[in-house]
Coordinates of C-alpha atoms and ligand atoms in Angstrom, one line a residue:
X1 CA -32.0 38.8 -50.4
X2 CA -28.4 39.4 -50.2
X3 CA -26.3 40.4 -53.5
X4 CA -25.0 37.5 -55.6
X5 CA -21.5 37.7 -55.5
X6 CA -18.9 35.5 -57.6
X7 CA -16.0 33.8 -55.7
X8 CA -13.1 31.2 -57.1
X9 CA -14.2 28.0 -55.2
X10 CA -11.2 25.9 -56.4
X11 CA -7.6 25.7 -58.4
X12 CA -6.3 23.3 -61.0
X13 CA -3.0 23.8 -62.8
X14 CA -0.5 22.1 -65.6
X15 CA 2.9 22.5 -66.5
X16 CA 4.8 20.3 -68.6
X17 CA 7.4 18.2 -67.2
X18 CA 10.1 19.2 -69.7
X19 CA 12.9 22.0 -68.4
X20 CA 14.4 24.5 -70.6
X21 CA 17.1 26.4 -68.2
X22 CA 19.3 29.2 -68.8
X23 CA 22.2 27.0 -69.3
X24 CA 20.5 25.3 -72.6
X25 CA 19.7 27.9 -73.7
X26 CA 23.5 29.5 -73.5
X27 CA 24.0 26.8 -76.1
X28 CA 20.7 27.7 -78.4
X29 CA 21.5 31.9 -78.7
X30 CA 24.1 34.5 -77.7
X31 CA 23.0 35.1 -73.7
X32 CA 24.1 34.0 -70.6
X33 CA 22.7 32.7 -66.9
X34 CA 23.8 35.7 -65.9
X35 CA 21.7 37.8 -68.3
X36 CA 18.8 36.5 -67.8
X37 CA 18.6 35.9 -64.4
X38 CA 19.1 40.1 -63.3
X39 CA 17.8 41.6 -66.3
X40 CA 14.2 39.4 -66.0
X41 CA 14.6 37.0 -63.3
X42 CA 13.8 33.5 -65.0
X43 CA 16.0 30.3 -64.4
X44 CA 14.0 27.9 -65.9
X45 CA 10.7 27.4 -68.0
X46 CA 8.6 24.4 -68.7
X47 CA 8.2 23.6 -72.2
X48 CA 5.4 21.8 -73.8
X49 CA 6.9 19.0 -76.6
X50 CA 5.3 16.6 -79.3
X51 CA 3.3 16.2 -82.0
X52 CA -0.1 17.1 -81.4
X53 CA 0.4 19.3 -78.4
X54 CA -1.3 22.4 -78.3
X55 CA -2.5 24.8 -75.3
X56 CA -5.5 22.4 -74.7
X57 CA -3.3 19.5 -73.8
X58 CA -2.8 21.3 -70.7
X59 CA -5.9 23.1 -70.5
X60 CA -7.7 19.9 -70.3
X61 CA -5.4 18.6 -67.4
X62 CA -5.5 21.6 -65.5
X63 CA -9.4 21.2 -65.7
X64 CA -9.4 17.6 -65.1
X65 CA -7.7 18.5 -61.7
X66 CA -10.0 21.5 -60.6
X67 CA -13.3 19.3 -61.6
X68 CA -11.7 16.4 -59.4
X69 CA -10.4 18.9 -56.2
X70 CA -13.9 20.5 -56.5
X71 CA -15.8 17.3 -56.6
X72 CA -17.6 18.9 -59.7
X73 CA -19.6 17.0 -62.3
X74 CA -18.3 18.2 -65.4
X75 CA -22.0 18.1 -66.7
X76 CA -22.9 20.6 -64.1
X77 CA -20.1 23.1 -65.7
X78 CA -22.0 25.8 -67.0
X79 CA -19.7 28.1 -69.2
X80 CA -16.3 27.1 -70.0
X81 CA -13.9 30.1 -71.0
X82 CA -10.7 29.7 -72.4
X83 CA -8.4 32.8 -72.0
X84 CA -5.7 32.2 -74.3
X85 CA -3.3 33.4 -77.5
X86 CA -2.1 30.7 -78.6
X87 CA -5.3 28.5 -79.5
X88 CA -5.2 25.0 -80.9
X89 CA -6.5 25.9 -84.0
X90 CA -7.8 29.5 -85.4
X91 CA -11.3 27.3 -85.0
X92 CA -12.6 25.4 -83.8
X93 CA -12.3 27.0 -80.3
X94 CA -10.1 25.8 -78.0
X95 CA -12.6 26.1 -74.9
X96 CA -14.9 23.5 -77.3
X97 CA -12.3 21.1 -77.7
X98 CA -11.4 21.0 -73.4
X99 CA -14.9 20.8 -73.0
X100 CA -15.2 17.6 -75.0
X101 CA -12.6 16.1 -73.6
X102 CA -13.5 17.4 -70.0
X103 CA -17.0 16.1 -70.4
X104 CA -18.2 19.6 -69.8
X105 CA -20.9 18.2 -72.0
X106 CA -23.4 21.1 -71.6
X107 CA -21.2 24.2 -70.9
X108 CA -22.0 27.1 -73.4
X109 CA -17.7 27.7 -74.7
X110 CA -15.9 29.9 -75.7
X111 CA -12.4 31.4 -76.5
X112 CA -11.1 34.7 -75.5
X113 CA -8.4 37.0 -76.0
X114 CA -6.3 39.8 -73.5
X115 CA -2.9 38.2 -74.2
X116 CA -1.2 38.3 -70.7
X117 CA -4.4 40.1 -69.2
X118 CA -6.4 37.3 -70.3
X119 CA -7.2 35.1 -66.5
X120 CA -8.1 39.2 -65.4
X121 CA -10.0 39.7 -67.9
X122 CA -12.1 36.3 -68.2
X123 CA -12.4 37.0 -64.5
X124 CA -14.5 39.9 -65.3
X125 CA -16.4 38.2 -67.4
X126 CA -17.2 35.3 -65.6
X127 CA -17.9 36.9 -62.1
X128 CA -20.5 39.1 -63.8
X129 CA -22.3 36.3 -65.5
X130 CA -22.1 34.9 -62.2
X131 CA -23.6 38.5 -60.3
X132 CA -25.8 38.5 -63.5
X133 CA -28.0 35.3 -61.9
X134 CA -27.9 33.9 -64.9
X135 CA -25.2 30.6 -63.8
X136 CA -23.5 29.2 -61.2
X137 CA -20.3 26.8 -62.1
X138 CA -18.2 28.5 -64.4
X139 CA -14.8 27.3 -65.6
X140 CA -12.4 29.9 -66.7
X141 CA -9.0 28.2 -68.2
X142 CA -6.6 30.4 -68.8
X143 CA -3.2 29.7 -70.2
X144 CA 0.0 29.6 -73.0
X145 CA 1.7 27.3 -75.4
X146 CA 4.6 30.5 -75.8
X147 CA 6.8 28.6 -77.3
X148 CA 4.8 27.7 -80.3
X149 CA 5.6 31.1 -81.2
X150 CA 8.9 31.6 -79.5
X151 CA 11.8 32.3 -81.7
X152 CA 14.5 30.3 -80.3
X153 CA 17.1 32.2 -82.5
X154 CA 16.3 35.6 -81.2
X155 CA 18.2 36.0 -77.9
X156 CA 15.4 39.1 -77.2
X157 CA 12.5 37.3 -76.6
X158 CA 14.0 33.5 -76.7
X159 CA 14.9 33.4 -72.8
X160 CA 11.1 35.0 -71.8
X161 CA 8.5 32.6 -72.0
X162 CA 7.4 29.7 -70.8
X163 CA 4.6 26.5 -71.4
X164 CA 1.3 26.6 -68.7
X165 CA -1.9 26.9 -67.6
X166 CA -4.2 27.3 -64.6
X167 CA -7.9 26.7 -64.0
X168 CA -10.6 28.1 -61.7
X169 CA -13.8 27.3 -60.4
X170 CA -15.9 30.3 -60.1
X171 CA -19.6 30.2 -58.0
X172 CA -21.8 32.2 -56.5
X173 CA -21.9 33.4 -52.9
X174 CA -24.0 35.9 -50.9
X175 CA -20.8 35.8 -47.8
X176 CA -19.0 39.3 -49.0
X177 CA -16.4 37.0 -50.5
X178 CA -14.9 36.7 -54.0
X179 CA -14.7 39.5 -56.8
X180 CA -14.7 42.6 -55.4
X181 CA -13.5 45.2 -57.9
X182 CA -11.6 45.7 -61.0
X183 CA -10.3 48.3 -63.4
X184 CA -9.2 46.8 -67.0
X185 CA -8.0 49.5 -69.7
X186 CA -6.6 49.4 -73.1
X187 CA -3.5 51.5 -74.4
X188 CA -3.7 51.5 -78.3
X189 CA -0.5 52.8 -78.8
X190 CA 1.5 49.3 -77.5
X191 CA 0.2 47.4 -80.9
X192 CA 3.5 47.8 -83.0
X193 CA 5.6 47.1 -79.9
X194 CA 4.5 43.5 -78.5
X195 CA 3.1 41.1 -81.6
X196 CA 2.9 38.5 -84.5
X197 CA 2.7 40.4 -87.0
X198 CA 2.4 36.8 -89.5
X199 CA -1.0 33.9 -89.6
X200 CA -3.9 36.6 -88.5
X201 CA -6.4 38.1 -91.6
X202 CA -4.1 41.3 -92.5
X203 CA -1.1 39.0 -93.2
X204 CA -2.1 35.3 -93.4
X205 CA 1.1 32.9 -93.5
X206 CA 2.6 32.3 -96.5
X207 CA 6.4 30.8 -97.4
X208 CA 7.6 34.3 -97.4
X209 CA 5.7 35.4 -94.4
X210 CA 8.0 31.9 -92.7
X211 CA 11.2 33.4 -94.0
X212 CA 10.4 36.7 -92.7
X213 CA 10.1 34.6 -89.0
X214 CA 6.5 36.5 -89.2
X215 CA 5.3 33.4 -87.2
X216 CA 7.2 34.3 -84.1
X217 CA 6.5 36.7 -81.1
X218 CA 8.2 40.3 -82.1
X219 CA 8.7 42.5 -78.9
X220 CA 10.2 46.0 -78.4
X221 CA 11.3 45.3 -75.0
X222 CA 12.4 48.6 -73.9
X223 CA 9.3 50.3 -74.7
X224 CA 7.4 47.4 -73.4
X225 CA 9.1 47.8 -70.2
X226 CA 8.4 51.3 -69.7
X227 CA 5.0 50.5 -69.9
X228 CA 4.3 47.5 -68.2
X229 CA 6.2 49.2 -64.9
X230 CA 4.2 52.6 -64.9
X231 CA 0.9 50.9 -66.1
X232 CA 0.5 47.9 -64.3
X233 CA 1.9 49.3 -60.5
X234 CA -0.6 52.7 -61.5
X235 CA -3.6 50.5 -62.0
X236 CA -2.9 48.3 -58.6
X237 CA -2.3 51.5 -56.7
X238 CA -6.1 52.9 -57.5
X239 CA -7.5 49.9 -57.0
X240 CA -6.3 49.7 -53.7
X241 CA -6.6 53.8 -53.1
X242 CA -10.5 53.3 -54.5
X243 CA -11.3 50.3 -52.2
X244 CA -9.4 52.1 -49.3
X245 CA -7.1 49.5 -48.6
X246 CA -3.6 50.3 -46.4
X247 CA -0.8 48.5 -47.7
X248 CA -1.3 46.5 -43.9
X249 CA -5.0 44.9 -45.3
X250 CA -3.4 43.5 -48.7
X251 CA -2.4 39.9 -47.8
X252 CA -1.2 38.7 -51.5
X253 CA -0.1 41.2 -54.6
X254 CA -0.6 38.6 -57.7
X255 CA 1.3 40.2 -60.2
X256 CA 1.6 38.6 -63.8
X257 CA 4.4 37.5 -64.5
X258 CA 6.9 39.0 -67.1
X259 CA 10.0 40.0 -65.3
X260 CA 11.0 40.5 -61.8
X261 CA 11.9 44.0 -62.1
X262 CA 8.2 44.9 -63.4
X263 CA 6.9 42.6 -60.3
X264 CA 9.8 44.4 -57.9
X265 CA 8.1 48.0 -59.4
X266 CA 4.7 46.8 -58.4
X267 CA 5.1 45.7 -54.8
X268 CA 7.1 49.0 -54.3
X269 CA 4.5 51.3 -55.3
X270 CA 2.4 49.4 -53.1
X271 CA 4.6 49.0 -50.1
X272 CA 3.7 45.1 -49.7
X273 CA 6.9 43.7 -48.3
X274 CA 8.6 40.8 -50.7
X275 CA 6.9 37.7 -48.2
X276 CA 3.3 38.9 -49.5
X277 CA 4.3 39.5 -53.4
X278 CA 3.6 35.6 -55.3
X279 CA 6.2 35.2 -57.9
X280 CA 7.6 32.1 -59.8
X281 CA 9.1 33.5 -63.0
X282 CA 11.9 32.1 -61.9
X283 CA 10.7 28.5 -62.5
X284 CA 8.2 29.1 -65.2
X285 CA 9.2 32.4 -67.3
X286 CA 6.2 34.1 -68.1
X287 CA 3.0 32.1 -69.2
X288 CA 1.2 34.8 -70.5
X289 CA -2.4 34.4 -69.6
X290 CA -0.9 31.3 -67.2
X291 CA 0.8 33.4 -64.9
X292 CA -1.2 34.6 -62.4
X293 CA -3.3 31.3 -62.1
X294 CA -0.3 29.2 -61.6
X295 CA 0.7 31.6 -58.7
X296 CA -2.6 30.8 -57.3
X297 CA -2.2 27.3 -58.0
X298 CA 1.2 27.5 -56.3
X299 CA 0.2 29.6 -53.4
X300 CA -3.2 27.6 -52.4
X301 CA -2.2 25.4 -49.9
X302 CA -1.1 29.0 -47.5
X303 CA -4.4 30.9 -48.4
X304 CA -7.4 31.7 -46.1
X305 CA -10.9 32.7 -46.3
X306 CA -11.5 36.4 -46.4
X307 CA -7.3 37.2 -47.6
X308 CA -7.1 40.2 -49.8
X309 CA -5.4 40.0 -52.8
X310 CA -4.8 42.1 -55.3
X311 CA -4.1 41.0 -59.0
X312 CA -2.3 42.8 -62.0
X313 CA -1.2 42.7 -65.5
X314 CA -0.1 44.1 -68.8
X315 CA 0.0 42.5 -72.1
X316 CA 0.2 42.8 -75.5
X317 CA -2.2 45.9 -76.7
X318 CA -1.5 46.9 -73.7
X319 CA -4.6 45.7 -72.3
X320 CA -3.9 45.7 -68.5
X321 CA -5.4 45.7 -65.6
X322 CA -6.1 45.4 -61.4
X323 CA -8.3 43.5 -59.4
X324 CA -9.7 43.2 -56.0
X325 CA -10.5 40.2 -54.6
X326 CA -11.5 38.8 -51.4
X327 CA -10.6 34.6 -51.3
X328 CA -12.7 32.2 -50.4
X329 CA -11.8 29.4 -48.6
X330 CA -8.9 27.9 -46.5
X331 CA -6.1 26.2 -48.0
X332 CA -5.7 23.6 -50.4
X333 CA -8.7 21.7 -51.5
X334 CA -6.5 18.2 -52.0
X335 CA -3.3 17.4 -53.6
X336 CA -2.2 19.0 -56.7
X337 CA 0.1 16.3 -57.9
X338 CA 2.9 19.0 -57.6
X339 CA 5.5 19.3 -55.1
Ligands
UT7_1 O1 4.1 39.8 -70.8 C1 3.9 40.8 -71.7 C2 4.5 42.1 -71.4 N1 6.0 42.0 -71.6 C3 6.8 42.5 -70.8 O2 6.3 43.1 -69.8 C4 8.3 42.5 -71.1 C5 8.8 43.9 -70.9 N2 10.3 44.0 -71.3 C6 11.2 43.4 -70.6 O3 11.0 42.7 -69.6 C7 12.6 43.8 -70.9 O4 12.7 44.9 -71.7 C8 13.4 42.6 -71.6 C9 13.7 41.5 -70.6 C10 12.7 42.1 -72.8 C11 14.8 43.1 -72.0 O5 15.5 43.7 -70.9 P1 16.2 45.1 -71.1 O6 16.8 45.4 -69.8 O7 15.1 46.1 -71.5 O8 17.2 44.9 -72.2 P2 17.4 45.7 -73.6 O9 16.4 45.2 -74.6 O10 17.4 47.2 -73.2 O11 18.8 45.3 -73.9 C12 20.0 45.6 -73.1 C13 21.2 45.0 -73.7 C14 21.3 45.2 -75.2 O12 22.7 45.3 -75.5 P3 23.4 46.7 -75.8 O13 22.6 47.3 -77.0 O14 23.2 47.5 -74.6 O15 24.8 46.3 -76.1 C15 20.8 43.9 -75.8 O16 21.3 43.6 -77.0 O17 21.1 43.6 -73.5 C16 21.2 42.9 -74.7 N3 20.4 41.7 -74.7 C17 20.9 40.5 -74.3 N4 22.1 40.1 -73.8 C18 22.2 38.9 -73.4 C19 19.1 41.5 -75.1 N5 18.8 40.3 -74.9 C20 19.8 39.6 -74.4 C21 20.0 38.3 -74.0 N6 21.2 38.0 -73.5 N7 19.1 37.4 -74.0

C-alpha cells in the first residue's frame, strides 16, 4: 500500500466588508500614506465592526464556504482546528463555537496558538493526524480579529494589521501530492519584543492594567524586523536546499504577510522572480494567522495540480517556520463570492 499523504482539497476565506485606508487613518494618528505605504506596504485593511463580533464570525463564514466549494457534509468533518490569537473568549474554544454553528456536529475541536505561524503550524498538525491514519476530513481555520487588540492611538503598530481569516480542507491522498516537508522553530528571545503584556494569567486585566493600554498589541518593530527578515528567508532557503529544489521548480513562495520589505527579503534569497511571490498586504495588512490562507484563497483560481509552493512565517515568540508543499488540484473549486 502506498504512504498516506495529507493534501489541502479545498479553500474558503472571509474578510469583512469594512475599509480602513491609509488616508483614515492620517486622521486617527501622526502618519502618512506615504509612510505606510514604503516602510510596510499596506493601503488598506478590512476591519471587522459590531457588537458581538469576534474571530469566529468570520471563521464560521470562511468554513461555511469551504464545506459548500468542497461539497462536504459538515457531519463528516473530523477535527476542526482553529489557529488563532485572538479567540472569542479565553473559553470556551473558539474552534467549538464554529463547529456548532458549522454543524461540524462530530468534529473532535480545538484551539491553537503560533500567532502569525499559526495556519503553518496547524498544518503540521493536521497533515500528520492525517499521515497518522487516524482521519480523513480535517478543517484547519486559521485567522485574526487584530484590531481587537490594535491600539489605534499608537502610530507604531496602528497602521499594521488587519481583520481575516482563511479555511482549508485537508484529506488524505496516496498521489505524491500535498504536505511534503516542514521545518517549524522557536526563538525564545523575541517574547519581550512582539506581545500583550495585559488579560493572560501573569497579569490578568484590571482598571489599571486598561490605563496602562496593557490590552493592546506592544511591538519593538526594529528588533522585530531584523528577525523576521533573517529568520523567515533562512528557514525557506533550507527547505528548499533540503528538498533539492532550484529556484526554477518553486512555482508559488507564500510568505506571511507582515511587510513588504520582509516578503521582498524572502523572494530574494530565494531568487523567485516578483510574478511567483503571493502578496496582498496591500489590501488586507497583516492578518496574522490569516495571511497566508487568504493568499491561497486569493491565488486559487491560477493554481494547478502538482505546483510547488513554498510557505513561510514569523510571529510573535518568534515561532516561525517553512513548508513544502505540493498542491492538489486545478483551479478554483467554485466561486468565492469575492471579486
Ligand atoms: O507579524 C508578526 C511579525 N511582525 C513583523 O514582522 C513586523 C516587523 N517590523 C516591521 O515591519 C517594521 O519594523 C515596522 C513597520 C513596524 C516599522 O518600520 P521601521 O522601518 O522599522 O520603522 P522604525 O520603527 O524604525 O521607525 C522609523 C521612524 C521613526 O522615526 P525617527 O525615530 O526615525 O524620527 C518612527 O518614529 O518612523 C517613525 N514612525 C512612523 N512615522 C510615520 C513609526 N511609525 C510611524 C508611522 N508613521 N506610522
Amino acid at each position: 500500500m502506498a504512504p498516506i499523504n495529507a493534501v489541502i482539497t479545498g479553500i474558503g476565506g472571509y474578510v469583512p466588508d469594512e475599509v480602513l485606508t491609509n488616508k483614515d487613518l492620517e486622521r486617527m494618528v501622526d502618519t502618512s500614506d506615504e509612510w505606510i505605504t514604503t516602510r510596510v506596504g499596506v493601503k488598506e485593511r478590512r476591519i471587522l465592526r459590531g457588537e458581538g463580533k469576534g474571530l469566529s464570525y468570520m471563521a464560521i463564514r470562511a468554513v461555511r464556504q469551504l464545506l459548500e466549494k468542497t461539497k462536504t457534509d459538515p457531519s463528516e468533518v473530523e477535527v476542526l482546528l482553529c489557529a488563532t490569537t485572538t479567540p472569542d473568549y479565553a473559553f470556551p474554544t473558539t474552534a467549538s463555537i464554529i463547529a456548532y454553528e458549522t454543524g461540524c456536529i462530530k468534529a473532535f475541536t480545538f484551539d491553537m496558538q503560533a500567532a502569525c505561524s499559526g495556519f503553518l503550524y496547524g498544518l503540521e498538525i493536521a497533515a500528520n493526524f492525517i499521515r497518522a491514519g487516524r482521519y480523513e476530513k480535517i478543517v484547519l481555520v486559521a485567522g485574526d480579529k487584530m484590531t481587537s487588540m490594535t491600539d489605534y492611538t499608537d502610530r507604531n503598530t496602528a497602521p499594521l494589521f488587519g481583520d481575516g481569516c482563511g479555511a482549508v480542507l485537508i484529506e488524505p491522498t496516496e498521489e505524491n501530492y500535498g504536505w511534503v516537508d516542514s521545518i517549524l522553530r522557536t526563538e525564545g528571545i523575541g517574547r519581550e519584543h512582539l506581545i500583550m503584556w495585559g488579560g493572560g494569567s501573569v497579569l490578568p486585566l484590571t482598571h489599571e492594567g486598561i490605563d496602562k493600554r496593557l490590552n493592546y498589541i506592544y511591538q519593538d518593530g526594529k528588533v522585530v524586523f531584523k528577525y523576521a527578515v533573517a529568520y523567515m528567508a533562512d528557514v525557506a532557503a533550507e527547505i528548499v536546499e533540503r528538498n533539492h529544489l532550484s529556484k526554477e521548480d518553486i512555482d508559488w513562495v507564500v510568505p506571511h504577510q507582515a511587510n513588504k520589505r520582509i516578503i521582498d527579503a524572502a523572494g530574494k534569497r530565494l531568487g523567485v522572480p516578483e510574478e511567483k511571490i503571493m502578496v496582498n498586504i496591500e489590501k488586507f495588512g497583516n492578518t496574522s494567522a490569516g495571511s497566508i490562507p487568504l493568499c491561497l484563497w486569493e491565488w486559487e483560481n491560477r493554481l494547478h495540480k502538482g505546483d510547488n509552493m513554498i510557505l513561510a512565517a514569523f510571529g510573535a515568540g518568534f515561532v516561525y517556520g517553512a513548508a513544502y508543499l505540493k498542491w492538489g488540484y486545478d483551479g478554483q473549486r467554485s466561486d468565492n463570492g469575492q471579486s
